[in-house]
Short mmCIF file of C-alpha atoms in Angstrom, two decimals:
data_model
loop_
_atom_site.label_atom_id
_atom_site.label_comp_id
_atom_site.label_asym_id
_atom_site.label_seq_id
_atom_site.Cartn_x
_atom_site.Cartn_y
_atom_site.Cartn_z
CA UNK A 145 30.83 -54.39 162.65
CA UNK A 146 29.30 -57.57 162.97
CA UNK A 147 31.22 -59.92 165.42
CA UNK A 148 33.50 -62.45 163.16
CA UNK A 149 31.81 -66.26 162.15
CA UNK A 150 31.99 -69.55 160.83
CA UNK A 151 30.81 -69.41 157.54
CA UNK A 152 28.81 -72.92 156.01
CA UNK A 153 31.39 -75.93 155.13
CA UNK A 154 31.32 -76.99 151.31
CA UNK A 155 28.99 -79.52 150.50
CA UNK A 156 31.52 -82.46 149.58
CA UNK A 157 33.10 -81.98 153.36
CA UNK A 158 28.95 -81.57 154.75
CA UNK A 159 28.33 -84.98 153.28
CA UNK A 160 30.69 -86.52 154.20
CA UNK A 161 30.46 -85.94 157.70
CA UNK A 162 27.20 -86.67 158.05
CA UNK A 163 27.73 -89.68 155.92
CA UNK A 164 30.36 -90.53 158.68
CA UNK A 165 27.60 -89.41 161.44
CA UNK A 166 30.38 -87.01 162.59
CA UNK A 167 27.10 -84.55 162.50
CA UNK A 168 23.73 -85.16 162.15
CA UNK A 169 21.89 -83.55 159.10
CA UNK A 170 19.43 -82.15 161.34
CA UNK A 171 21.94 -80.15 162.94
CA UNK A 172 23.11 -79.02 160.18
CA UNK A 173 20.21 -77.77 158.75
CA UNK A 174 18.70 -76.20 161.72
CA UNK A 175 22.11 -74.53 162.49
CA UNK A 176 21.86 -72.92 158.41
CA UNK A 177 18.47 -71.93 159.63
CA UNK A 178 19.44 -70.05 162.95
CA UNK A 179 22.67 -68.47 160.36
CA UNK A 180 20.28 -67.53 158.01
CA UNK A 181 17.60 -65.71 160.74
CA UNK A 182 20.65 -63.83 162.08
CA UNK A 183 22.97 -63.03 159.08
CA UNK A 184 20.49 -62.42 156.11
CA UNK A 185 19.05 -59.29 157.71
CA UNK A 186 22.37 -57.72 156.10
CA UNK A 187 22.36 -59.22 152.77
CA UNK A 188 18.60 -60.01 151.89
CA UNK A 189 19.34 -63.10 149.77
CA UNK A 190 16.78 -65.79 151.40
CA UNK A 191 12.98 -64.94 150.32
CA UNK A 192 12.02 -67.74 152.49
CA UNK A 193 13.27 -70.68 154.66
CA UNK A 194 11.64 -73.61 154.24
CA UNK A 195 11.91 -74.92 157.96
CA UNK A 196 9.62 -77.52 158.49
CA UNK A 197 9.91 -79.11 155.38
CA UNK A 198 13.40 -78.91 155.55
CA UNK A 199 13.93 -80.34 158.88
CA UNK A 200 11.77 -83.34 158.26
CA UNK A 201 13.89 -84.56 154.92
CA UNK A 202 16.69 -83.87 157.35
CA UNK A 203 15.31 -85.92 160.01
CA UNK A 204 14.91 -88.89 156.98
CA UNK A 205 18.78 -88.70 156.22
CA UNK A 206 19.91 -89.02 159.86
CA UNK A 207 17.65 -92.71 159.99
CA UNK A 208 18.74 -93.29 157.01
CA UNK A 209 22.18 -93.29 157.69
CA UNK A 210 21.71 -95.06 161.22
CA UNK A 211 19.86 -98.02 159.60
CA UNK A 212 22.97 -98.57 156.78
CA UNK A 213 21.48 -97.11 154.21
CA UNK A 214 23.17 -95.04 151.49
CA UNK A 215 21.19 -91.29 151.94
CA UNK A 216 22.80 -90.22 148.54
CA UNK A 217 26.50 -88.28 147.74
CA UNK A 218 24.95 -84.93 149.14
CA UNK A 219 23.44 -86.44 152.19
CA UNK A 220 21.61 -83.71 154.50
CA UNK A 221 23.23 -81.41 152.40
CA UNK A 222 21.21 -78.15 152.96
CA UNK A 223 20.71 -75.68 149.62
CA UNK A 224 18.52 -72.88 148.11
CA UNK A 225 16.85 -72.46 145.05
CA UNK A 226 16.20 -69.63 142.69
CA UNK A 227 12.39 -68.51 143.25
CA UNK A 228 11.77 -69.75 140.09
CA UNK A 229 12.25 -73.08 140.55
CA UNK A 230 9.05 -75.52 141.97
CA UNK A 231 9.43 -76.63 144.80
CA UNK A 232 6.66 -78.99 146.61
CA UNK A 233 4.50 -77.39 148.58
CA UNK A 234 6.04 -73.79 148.03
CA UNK A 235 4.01 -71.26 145.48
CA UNK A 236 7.00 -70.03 142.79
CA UNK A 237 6.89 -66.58 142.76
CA UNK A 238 9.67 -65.65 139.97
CA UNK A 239 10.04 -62.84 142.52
CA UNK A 240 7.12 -61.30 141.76
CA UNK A 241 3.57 -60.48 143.80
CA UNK A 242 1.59 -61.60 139.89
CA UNK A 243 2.28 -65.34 141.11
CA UNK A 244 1.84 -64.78 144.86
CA UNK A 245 -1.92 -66.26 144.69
CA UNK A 246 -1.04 -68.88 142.56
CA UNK A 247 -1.60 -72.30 143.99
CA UNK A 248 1.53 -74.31 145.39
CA UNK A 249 3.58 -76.79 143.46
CA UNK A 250 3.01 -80.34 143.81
CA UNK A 251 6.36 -81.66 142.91
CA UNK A 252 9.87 -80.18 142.40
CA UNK A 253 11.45 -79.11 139.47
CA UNK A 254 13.24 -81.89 137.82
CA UNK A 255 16.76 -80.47 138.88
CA UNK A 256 15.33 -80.35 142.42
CA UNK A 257 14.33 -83.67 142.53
CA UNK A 258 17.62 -84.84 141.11
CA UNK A 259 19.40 -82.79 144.47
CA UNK A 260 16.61 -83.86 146.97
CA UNK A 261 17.13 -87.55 146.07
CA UNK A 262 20.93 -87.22 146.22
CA UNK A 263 20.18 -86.26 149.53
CA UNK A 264 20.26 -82.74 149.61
CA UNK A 265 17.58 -80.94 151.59
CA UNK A 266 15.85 -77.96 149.73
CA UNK A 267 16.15 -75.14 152.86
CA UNK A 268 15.37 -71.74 151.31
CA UNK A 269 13.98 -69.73 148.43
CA UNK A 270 16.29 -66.88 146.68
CA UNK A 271 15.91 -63.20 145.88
CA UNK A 272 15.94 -62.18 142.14
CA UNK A 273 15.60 -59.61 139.98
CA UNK A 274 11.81 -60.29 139.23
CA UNK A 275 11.06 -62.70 136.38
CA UNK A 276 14.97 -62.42 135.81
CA UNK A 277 14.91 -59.52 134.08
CA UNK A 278 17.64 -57.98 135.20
CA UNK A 279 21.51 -58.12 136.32
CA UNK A 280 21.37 -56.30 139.36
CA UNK A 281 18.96 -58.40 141.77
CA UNK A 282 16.55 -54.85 142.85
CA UNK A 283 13.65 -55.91 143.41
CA UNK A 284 10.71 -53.85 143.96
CA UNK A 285 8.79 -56.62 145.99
CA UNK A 286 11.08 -57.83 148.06
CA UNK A 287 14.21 -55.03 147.95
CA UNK A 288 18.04 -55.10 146.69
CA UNK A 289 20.08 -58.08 147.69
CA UNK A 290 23.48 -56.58 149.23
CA UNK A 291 26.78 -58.12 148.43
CA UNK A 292 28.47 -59.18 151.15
CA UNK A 293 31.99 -58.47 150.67
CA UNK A 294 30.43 -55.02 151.15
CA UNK A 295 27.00 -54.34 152.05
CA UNK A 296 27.00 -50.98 150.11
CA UNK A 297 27.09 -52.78 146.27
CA UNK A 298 25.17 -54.84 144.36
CA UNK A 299 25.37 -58.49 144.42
CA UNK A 300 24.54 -58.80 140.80
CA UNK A 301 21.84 -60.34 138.98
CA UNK A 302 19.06 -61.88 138.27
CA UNK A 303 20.53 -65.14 140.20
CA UNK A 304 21.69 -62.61 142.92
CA UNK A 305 20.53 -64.20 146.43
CA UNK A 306 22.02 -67.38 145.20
CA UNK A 307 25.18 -65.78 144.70
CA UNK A 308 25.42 -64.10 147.64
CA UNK A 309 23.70 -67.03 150.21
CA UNK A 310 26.93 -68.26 148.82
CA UNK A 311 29.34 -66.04 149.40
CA UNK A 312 28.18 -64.83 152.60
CA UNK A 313 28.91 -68.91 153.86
CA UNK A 314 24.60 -68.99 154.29
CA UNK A 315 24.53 -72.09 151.91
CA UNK A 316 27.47 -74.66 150.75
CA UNK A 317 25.61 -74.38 147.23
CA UNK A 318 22.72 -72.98 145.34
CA UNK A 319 20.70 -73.06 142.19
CA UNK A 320 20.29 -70.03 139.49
CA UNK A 321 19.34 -69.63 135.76
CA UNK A 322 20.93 -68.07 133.09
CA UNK A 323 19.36 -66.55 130.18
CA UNK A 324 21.95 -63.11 129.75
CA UNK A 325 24.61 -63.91 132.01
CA UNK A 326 21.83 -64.10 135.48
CA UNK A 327 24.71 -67.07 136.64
CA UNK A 328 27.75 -65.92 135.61
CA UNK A 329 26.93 -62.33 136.73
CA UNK A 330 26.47 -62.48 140.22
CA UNK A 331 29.15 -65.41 140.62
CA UNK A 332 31.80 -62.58 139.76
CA UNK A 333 30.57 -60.08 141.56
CA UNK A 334 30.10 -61.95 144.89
CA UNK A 335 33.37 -64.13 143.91
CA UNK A 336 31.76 -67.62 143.75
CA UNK A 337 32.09 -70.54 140.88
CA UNK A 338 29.34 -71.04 138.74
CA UNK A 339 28.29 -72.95 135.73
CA UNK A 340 25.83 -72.16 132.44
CA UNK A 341 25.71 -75.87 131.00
CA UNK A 342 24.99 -76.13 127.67
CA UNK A 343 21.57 -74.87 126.16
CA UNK A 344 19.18 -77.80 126.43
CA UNK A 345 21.27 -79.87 128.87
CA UNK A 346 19.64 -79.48 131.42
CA UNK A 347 16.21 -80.60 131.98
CA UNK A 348 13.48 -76.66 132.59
CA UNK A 349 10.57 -78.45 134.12
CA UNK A 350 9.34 -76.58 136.89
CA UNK A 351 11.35 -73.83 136.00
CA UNK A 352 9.56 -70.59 135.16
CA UNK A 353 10.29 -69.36 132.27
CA UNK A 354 11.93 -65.97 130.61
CA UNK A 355 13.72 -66.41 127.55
CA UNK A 356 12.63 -69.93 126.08
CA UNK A 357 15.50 -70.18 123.45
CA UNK A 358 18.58 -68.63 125.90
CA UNK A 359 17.35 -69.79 129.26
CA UNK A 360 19.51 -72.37 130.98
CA UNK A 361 19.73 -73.32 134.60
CA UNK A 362 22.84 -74.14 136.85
CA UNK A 363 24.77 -74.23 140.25
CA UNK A 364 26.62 -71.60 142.18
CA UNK A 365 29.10 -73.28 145.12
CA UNK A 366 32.71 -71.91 146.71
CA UNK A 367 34.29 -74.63 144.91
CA UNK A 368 35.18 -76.30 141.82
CA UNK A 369 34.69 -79.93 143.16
CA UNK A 370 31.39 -79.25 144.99
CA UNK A 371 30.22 -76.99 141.53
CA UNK A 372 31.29 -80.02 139.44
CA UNK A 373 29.17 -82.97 141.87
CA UNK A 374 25.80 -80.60 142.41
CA UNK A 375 26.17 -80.17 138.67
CA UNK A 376 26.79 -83.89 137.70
CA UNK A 377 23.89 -84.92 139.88
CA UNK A 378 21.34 -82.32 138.04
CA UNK A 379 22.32 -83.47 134.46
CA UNK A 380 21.34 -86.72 135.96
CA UNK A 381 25.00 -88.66 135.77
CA UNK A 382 28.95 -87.13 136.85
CA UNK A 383 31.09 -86.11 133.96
CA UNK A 384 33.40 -88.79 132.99
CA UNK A 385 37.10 -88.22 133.71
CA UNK A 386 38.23 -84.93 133.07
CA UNK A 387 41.18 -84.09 130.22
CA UNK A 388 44.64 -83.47 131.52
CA UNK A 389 44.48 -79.56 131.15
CA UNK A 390 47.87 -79.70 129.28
CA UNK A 391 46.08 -81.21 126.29
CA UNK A 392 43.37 -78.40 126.75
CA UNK A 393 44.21 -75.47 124.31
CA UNK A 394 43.18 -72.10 125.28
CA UNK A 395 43.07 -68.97 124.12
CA UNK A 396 42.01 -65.10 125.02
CA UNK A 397 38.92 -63.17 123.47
CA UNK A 398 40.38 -59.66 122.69
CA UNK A 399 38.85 -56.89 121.12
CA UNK A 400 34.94 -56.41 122.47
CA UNK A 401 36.48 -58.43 125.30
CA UNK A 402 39.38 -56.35 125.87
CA UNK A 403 37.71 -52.58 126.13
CA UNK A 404 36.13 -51.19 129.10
CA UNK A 405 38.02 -53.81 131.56
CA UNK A 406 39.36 -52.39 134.53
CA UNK A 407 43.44 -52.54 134.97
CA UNK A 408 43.23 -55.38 137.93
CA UNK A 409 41.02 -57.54 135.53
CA UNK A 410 43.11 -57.31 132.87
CA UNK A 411 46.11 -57.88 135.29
CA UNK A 412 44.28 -61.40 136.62
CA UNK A 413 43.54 -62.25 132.83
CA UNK A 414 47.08 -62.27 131.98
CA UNK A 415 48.47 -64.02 134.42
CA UNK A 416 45.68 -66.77 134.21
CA UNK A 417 46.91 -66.98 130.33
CA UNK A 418 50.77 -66.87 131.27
CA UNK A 419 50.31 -69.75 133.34
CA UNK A 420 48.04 -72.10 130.73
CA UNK A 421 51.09 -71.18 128.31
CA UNK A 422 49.88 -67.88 126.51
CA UNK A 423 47.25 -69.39 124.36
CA UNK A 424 46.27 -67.01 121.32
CA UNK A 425 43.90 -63.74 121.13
CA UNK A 426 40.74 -64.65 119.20
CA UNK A 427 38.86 -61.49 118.04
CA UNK A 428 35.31 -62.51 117.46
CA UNK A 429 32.94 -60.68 115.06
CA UNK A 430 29.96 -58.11 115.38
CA UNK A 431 30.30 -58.61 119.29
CA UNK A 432 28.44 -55.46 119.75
CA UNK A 433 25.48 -57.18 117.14
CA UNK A 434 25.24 -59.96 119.05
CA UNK A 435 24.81 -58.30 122.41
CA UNK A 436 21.89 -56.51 120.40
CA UNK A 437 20.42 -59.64 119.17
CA UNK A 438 20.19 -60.90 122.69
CA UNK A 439 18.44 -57.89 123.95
CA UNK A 440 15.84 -57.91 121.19
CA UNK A 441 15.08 -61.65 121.22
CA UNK A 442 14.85 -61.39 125.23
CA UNK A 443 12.69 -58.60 125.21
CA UNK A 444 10.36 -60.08 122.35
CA UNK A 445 10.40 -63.68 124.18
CA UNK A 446 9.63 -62.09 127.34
CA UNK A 447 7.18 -60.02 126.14
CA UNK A 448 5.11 -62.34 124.31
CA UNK A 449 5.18 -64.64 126.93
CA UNK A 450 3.67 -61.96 129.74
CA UNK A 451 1.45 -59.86 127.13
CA UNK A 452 -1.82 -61.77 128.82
CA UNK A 453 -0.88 -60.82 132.07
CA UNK A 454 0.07 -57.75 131.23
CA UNK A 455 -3.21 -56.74 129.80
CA UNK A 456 -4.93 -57.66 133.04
CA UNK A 457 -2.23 -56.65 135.91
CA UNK A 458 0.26 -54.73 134.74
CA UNK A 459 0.59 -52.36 137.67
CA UNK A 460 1.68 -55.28 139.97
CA UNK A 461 4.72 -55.38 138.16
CA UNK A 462 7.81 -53.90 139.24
CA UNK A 463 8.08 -50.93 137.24
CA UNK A 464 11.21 -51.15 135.42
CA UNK A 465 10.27 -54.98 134.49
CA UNK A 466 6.86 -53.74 133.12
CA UNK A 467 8.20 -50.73 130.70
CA UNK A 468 10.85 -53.41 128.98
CA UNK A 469 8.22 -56.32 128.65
CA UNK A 470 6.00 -54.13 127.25
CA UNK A 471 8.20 -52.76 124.74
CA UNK A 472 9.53 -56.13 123.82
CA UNK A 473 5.68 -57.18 123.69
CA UNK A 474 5.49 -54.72 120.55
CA UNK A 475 8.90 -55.14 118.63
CA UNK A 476 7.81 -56.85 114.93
CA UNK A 477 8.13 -60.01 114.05
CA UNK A 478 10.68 -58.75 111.89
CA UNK A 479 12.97 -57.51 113.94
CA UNK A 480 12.99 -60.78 115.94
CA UNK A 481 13.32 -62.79 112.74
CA UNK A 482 16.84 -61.07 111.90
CA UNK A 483 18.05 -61.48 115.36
CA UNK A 484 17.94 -64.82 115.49
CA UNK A 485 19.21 -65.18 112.01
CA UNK A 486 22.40 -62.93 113.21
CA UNK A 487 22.27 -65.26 115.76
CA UNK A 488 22.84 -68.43 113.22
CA UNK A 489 25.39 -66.74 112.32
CA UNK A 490 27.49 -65.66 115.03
CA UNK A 491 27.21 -69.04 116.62
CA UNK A 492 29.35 -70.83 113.33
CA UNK A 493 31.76 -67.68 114.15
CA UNK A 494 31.75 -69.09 117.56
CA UNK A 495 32.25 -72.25 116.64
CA UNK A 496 35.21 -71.88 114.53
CA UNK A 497 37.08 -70.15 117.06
CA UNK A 498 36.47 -73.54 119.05
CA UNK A 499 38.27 -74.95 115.81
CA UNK A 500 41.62 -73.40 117.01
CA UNK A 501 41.40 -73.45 120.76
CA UNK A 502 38.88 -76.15 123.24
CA UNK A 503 38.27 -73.12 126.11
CA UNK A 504 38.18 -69.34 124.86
CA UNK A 505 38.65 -67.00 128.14
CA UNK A 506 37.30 -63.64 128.73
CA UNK A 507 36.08 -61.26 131.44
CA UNK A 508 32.74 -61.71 132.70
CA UNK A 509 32.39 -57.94 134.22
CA UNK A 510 34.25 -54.86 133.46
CA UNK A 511 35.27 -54.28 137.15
CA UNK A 512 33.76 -55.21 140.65
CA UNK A 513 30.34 -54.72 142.15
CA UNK A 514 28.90 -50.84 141.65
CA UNK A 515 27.50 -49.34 144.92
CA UNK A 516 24.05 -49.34 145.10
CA UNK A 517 23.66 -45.65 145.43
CA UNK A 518 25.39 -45.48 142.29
CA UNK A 519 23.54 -48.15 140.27
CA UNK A 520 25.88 -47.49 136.98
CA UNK A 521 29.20 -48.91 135.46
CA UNK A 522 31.35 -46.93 132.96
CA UNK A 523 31.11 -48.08 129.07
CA UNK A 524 33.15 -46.23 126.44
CA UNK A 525 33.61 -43.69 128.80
CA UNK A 526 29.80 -42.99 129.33
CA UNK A 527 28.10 -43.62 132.77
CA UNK A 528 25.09 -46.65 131.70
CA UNK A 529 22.37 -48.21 133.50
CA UNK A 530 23.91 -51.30 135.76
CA UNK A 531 20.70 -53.09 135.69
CA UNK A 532 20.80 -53.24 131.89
CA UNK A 533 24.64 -53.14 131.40
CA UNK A 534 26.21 -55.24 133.55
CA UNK A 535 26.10 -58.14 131.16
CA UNK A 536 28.09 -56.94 127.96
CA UNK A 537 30.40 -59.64 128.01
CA UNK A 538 27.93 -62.19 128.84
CA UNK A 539 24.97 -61.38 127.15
CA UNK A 540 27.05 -62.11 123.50
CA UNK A 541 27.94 -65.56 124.59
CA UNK A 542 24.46 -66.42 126.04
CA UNK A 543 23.73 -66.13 122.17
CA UNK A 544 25.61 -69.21 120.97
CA UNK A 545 24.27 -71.38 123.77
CA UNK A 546 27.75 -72.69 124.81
CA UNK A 547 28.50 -73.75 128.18
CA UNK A 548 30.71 -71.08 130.36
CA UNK A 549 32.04 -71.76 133.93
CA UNK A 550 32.74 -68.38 136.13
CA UNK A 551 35.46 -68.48 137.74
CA UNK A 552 36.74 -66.01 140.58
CA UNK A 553 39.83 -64.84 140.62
CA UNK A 554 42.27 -64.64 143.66
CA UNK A 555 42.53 -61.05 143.62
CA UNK A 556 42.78 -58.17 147.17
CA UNK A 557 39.65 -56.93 147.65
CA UNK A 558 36.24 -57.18 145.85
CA UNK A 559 35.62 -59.67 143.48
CA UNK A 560 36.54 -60.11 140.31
CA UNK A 561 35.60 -62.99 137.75
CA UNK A 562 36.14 -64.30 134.53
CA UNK A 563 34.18 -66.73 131.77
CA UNK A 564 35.73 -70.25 130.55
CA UNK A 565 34.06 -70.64 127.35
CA UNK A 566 34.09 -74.44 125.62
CA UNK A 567 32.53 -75.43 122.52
CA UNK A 568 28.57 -77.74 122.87
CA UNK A 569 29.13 -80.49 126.13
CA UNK A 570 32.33 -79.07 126.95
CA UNK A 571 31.95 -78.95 130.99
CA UNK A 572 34.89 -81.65 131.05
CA UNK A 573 37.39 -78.86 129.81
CA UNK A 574 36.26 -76.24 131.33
CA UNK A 575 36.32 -78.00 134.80
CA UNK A 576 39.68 -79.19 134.27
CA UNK A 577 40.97 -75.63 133.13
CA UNK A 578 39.01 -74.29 136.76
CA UNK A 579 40.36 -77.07 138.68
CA UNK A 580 44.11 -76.45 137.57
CA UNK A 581 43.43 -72.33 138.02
CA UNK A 582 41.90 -73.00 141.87
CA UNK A 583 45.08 -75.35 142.54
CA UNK A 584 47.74 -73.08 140.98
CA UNK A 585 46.06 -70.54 143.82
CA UNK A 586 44.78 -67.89 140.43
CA UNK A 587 41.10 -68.38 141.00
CA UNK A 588 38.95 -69.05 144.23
CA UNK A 589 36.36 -68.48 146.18
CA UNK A 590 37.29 -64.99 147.70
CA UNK A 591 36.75 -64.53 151.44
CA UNK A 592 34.13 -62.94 152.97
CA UNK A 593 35.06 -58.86 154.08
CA UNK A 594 36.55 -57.86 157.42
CA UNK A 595 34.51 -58.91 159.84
CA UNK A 596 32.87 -61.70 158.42
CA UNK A 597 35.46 -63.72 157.41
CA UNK A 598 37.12 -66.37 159.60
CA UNK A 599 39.82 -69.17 158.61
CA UNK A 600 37.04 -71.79 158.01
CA UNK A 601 35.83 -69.95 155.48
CA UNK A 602 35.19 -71.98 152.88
CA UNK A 603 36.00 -69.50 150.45
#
């Protein structure tokens, strides 16, 4: 057992230290360097560190801050990215060897640049399920990415190292995609807050691409308030002042969303809805369709998109990406046609269950983290792939293109986590329904296991 630390302060309390020059940024950054050298060798979440790089922005904060000048609201706040996001100087794998020789990006992704001129200093590059196909973040390039409430499960996936670089107190906050469920995922399994904006909210340039019409981008962070600034500051402006969350009317997803839970998720869920006043259960139709739909226009999207490559390097792949891209490669047009005109119309479904309540609430995984010697979860009482079934209450929501925050909930032991659902730019509602369930004590950041764990956690 590892001896007991100090995991990384949030990135509200970082900045505003170093604002305050109560720490320098380079210390900061170079102490998240030394944690990450030591600690990661458990957890496998950090692909690389970006030292130098990193230490220099750093070293531009500290002056600066001593010559009066305003660094930005996440000043020398250190962070990691995603490998699939640019960032300058740095090749973007996508977490796979095909890119390796490409040449490195000149310029960050656009969300990067938003963080880097906030302030925040780009300091490492995150393991993924490779070209985020996946939920489980096993990789066959650069291995499994452990959770580290228990080294022995899954972290989740694809945005898995950003998840856990979060959870194991690595990194105050971190950046991940969502196409399936790749945030929202891996933020209940490891017991962190993320956010899926809405689709097209956030700006994909330098962002490699999966699933053109599902993918979105987001943070991961241990709170709501440092979730809610990183994610202001990549949309390029804060929200406005949030709703008082008594005029915010809820309600619970049953049916689809009620089967296959385990009896301590369902136990969280009700208590989260007995204490925003026992909104309504909302049974939304051809769940199981829609899941479908977003399998068969991921797999066509993803396909189409890496046939080329494919036809030149396709044993550089990891093996269980290659089989599914090619079979997506040679669905018909047909069948991807129909999906996406289910898809038109489980969205107005959707959408007029937003007509009777602003935030619909549902699980986001049936149960906690499986073990990675036993890669599977239980679904209608059969044992199913984790990799491909960890998402079936995600994956139906990804399909609409709404915005869902993941929150965790304050539960004993492993994680647990749950989707706030709000109808097209909804993030005000959905942060004020998060903030109200982290102050009523119902859903935080969970601490770190035995061992780990210390009472500056700031989970």
């Amino acid at each position: 057992m590892n001896a007991p630390v100090t995991p990384m302060a949030g990135a509200l309390a970082l900045a505003a230290d170093i604002r305050a020059r109560r720490r320098s940024a380079v210390s900061v950054v170079t102490g998240a360097i030394a944690d990450i050298e030591i600690r990661d060798t458990r957890f496998n979440s950090v692909t690389r560190i970006l030292g130098a790089a990193a230490v220099a922005q750093a070293e531009e904060v500290d002056r600066a801050i001593a010559a009066g000048r305003d660094p930005g609201p996440l000043a020398g706040v250190p962070f990691g990215v995603k490998d699939l996001f640019d960032v300058r100087g740095e090749v973007t794998t996508a977490g796979s060897i095909v890119l390796r020789d490409n040449p490195p990006a000149t310029q960050d992704a656009t969300v990067v640049g938003r963080l880097r001129a906030a302030g925040a200093v780009p300091l490492a590059t995150l393991n993924m399920d490779e070209f985020a196909y996946g939920f489980s973040t096993e990789n066959a390039h650069s291995g499994t990415t452990r959770n580290p409430h228990d080294p022995d499960r899954l972290a989740g996936g694809s945005s898995g190292g950003s998840a856990a670089s979060v959870a194991a107190g690595l990194l105050p906050f971190t950046l991940g995609s969502d196409t399936n469920g790749s945030i929202r995922v891996p933020s209940s399994l490891c017991g962190v807050w993320g956010l899926k904006p809405t689709y097209g909210q956030m700006p994909l340039q330098g962002v490699y691409p999966f699933v053109a019409s599902l993918d979105v981008v987001g943070p991961m962070a241990s709170t709501v308030e440092d979730l809610e600034a990183v994610y202001g500051v990549m949309a390029g402006a804060p929200l406005a002042a949030l709703p008082a969350v008594g005029d915010v009317r809820v309600a619970r997803l049953g049916g689809w969303f009620a089967s296959n839970i385990s009896a301590e998720l369902a136990s969280g869920l009700d208590a989260v809805m007995a204490h925003l006043g026992h909104g309504p259960t909302i049974e939304l139709p051809e769940v199981a369709r829609a899941r479908a739909s977003a399998f068969l226009i991921s797999a066509a999207e993803g396909g189409n998109l890496h046939l080329p490559r494919l036809r030149r390097r396709a044993m550089q792949y990891d093996p269980a990406t290659r089989g599914r891209l090619m079979a997506g490669a040679m669905l018909p047009a047909a069948t991807f046609v129909q999906a996406h005109r289910f898809r038109r119309w489980f969205r107005d479904h959707v959408h007029a269950a937003l007509a009777q309540a602003d935030v619909l609430i549902a699980p986001t995984t049936v149960g906690v983290a499986p073990r990675i010697d036993q890669p599977s979860i239980i679904v209608d009482g059969k044992t199913v792939s984790a990799r491909a079934n960890l998402g079936i209450f995600t994956q139906p929501i990804s399909l609409t293109g709404l915005p869902v925050l993941a929150a965790p909930l304050a539960v004993a032991g492993l994680p647990l986590g749950i989707q706030l659902i709000g109808a097209p730019g909804g993030e005000a509602r959905l942060f004020a329904v998060a903030r109200e369930l982290q102050r009523a004590g119902l859903a935080r950041c969970t601490p770190l296991a035995a061992g780990y764990a210390t009472k500056d956690s700031p989970c």
